[in-house]
Coordinates of C-alpha atoms in Angstrom, one line a residue:
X1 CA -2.9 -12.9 13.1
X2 CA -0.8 -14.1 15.7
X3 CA -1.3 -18.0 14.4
X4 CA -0.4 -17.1 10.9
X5 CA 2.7 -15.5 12.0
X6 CA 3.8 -18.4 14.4
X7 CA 3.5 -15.9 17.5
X8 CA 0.7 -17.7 19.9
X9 CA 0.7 -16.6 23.3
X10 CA -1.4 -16.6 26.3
X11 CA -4.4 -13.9 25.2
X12 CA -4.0 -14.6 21.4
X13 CA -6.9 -15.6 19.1
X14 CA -7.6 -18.0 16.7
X15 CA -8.1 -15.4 13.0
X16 CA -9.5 -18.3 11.0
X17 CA -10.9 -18.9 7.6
X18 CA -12.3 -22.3 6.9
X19 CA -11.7 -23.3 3.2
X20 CA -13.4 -26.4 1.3
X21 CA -12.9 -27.9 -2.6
X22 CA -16.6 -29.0 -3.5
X23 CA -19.3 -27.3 -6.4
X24 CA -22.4 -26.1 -5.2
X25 CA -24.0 -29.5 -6.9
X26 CA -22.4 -32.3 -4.8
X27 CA -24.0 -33.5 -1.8
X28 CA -22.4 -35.5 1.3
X29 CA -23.2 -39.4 1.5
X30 CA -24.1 -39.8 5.0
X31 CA -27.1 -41.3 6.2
X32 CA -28.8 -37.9 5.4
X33 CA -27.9 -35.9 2.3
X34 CA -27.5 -32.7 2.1
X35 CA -25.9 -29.8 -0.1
X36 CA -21.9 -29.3 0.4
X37 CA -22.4 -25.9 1.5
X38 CA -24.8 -26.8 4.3
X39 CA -22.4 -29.8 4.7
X40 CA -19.1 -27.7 5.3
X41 CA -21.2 -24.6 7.5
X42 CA -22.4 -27.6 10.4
X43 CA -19.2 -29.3 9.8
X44 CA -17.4 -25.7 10.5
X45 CA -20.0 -24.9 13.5
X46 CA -19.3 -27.9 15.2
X47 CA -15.6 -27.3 14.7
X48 CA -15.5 -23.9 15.9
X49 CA -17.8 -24.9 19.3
X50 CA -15.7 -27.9 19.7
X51 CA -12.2 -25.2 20.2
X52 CA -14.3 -22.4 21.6
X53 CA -15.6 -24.7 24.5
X54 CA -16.1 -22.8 28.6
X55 CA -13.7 -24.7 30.7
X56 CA -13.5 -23.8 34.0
X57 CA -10.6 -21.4 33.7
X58 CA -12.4 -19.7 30.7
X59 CA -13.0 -20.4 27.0
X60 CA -10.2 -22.6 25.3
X61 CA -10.0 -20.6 22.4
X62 CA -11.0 -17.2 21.1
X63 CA -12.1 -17.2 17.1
X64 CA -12.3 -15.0 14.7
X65 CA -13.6 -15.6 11.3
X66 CA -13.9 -11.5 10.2
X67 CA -11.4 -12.2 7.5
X68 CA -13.8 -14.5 5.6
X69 CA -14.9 -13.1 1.9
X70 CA -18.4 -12.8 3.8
X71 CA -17.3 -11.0 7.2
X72 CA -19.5 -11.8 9.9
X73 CA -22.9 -12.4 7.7
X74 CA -23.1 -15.4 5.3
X75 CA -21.6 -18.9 5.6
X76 CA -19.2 -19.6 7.9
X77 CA -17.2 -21.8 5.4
X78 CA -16.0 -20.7 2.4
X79 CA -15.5 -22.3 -0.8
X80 CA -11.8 -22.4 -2.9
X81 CA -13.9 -20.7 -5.8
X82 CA -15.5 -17.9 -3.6
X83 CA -11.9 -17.8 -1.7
X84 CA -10.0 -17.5 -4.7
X85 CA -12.5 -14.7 -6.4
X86 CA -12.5 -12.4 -4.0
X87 CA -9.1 -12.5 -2.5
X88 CA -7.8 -11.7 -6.5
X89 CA -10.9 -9.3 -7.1
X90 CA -12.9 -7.7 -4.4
X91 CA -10.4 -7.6 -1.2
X92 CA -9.7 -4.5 0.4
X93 CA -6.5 -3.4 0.8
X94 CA -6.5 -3.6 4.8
X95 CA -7.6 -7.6 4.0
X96 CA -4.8 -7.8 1.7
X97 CA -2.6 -6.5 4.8
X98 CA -3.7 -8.9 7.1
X99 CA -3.7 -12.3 4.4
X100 CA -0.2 -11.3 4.2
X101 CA 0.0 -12.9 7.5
X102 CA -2.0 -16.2 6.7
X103 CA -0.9 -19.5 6.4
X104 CA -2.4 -22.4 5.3
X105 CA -1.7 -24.9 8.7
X106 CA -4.0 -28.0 8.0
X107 CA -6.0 -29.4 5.1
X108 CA -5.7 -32.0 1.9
X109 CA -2.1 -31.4 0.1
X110 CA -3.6 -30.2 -2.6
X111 CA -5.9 -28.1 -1.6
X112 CA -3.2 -26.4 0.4
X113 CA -1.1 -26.1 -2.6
X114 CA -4.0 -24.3 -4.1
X115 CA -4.9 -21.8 -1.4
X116 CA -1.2 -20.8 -1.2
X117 CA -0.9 -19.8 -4.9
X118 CA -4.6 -18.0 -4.4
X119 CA -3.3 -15.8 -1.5
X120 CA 0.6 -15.1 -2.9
X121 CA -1.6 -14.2 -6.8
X122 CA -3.5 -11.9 -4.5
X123 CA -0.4 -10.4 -2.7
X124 CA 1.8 -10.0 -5.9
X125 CA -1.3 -8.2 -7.5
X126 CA 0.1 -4.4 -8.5
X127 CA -1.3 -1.5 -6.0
X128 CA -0.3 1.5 -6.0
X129 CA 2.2 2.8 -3.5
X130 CA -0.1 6.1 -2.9
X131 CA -3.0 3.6 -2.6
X132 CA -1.4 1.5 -0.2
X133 CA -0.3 4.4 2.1
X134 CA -3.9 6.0 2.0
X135 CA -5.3 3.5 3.1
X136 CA -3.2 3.0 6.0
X137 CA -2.9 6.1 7.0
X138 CA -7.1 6.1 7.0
X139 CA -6.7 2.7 9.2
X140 CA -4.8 4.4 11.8
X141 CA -6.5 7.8 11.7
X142 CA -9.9 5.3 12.4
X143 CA -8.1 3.1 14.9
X144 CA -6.9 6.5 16.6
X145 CA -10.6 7.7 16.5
X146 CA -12.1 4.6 18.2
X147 CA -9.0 4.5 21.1
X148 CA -9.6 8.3 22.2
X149 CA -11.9 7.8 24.9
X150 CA -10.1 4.9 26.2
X151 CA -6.6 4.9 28.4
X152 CA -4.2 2.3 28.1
X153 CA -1.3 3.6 30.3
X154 CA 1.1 0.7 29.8
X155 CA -1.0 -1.4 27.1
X156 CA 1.8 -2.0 24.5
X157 CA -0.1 -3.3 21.6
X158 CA -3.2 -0.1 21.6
X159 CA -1.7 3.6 21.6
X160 CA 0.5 5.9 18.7
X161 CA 3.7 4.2 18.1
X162 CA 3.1 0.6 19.5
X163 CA 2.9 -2.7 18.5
X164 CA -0.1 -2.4 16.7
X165 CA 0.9 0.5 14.6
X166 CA 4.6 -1.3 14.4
X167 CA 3.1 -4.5 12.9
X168 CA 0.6 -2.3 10.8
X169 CA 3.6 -0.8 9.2
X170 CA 5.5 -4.1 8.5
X171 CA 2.7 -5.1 6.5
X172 CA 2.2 -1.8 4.5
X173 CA 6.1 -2.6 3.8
X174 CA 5.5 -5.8 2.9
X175 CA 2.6 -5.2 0.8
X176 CA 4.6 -2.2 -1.1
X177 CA 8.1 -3.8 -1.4
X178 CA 6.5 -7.5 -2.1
X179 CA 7.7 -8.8 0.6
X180 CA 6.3 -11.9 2.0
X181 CA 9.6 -14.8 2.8
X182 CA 8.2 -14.3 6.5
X183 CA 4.7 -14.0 8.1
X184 CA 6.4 -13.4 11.4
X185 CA 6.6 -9.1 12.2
X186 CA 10.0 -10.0 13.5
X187 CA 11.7 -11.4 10.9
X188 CA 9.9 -8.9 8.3
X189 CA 12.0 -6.2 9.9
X190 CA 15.3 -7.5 8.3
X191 CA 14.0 -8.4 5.2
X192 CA 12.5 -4.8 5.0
X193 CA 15.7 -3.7 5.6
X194 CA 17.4 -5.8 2.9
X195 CA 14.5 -4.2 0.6
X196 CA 15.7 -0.7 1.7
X197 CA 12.1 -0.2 2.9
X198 CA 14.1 0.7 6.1
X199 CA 17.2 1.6 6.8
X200 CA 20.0 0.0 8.9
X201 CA 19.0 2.1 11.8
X202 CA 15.5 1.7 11.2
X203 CA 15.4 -2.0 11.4
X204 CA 17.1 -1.9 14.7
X205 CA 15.0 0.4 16.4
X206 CA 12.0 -1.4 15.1
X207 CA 13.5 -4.9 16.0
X208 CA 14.5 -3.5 19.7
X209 CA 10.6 -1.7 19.9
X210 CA 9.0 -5.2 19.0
X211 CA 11.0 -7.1 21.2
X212 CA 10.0 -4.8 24.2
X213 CA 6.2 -4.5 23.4
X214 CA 5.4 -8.6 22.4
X215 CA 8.0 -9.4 26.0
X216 CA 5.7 -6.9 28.2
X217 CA 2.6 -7.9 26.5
X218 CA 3.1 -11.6 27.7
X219 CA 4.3 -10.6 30.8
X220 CA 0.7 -8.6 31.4
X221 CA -1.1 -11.4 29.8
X222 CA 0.3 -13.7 32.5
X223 CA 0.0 -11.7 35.7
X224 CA -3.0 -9.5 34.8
X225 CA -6.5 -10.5 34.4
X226 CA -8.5 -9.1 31.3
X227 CA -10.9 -7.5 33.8
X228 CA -8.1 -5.7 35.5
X229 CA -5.7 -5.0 33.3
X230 CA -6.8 -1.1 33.3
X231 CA -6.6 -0.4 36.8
X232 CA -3.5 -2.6 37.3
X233 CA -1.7 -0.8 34.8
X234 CA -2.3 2.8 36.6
X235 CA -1.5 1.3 39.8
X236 CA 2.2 0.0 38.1
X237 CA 2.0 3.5 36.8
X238 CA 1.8 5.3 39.5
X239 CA 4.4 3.4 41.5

């Protein structure tokens, strides 16, 4: 997400997965012990209520842990072993779209040395190109499906041909062309190009496109409420 990628704004949430280096046999060595993966899932809980905290302008941070080998059900941390099996194994190739924006931002040295040669092992892993754009193309077809009975008017990440769809398809591109110098959607655009994924012309438009949608997406994240956005976005509309 957005954090991977360096792109935090006002509105953006947190797309974590909590990773820790311990067997299932080891046991913490406070005044009460207890396994390491009961140890890590409190030590994670806490964590994630400590950011998530109601202030009185709202919640500090918004979390999501989807991307965790275990979705929503299971453990809320997740082990380097389980990590690094099912990242190299099991992971969808949507998941594999949206690791290819991760990035390890705290944590031992070494463990983060590990975790980054899991996740580019599970990027480099051959797909196939027909596979890739299947895939996709089901992704939007489903995304489509789920936005019909909504109206977005001037939302500029939701809708055919915004940023949603634009950083979608930077990520299909990176996946197929192995292309992953840059988490940022931005700066994907000219390596893409260099990769011949796009052309010249391409890049441009899509550079000019993503600069317009992420400028007016802060700009409506700043002067429009989440419970008005909808009906202040027909009223700009209509004027």
């Amino acid at each position: 997400g957005k954090l991977g990628s360096k792109e935090m704004s006002l509105g953006s949430d947190l797309d974590l997965i909590i990773i820790y280096d311990a067997s299932q046999n080891q046991y913490s060595n406070g005044k009460k012990t207890i396994p390491s993966q009961l140890y890590y899932s409190k030590l994670t809980q806490a964590f994630i209520s400590a950011i998530t905290v109601a202030t009185s302008e709202g919640k500090l941070f918004r979390v999501d842990m989807r991307l965790r080998p275990s979705g929503n059900k299971g453990t809320v941390a997740t082990s380097v072993n389980a990590f690094e099996f099912y990242q190299t194994n099991e992971a969808w190739i949507w998941e594999r779209l949206a690791l290819s924006r991760g990035r390890v931002i705290a944590g031992d040295k070494a463990l983060k040395n590990v975790i980054n040669s899991i996740i580019s092992r599970a990027l480099n892993k051959s797909l196939r190109k027909k596979d890739i754009l299947r895939e996709v193309e089901t992704m939007r077809a489903r995304i489509q499906d789920n936005q019909k009975s909504l109206s977005y008017h001037l939302d500029p990440k939701n809708g055919v041909g915004r940023l949603q769809e634009l950083e979608l398809m930077l990520q299909m591109g990176g996946l197929i062309k192995k292309c992953f110098s840059s988490n940022a959607p931005f700066k994907k655009i000219r390596k893409l190009a260099k990769t011949e994924f796009l052309t010249k012309s391409e890049a441009k438009y899509c550079i000019e496109a993503y600069k317009f949608y992420f400028s007016l997406q802060q700009v409506l994240n700043i002067v429009v409420s989440d419970n008005k956005k909808k009906s202040s976005a027909m009223a700009a509309q209509n004027v």
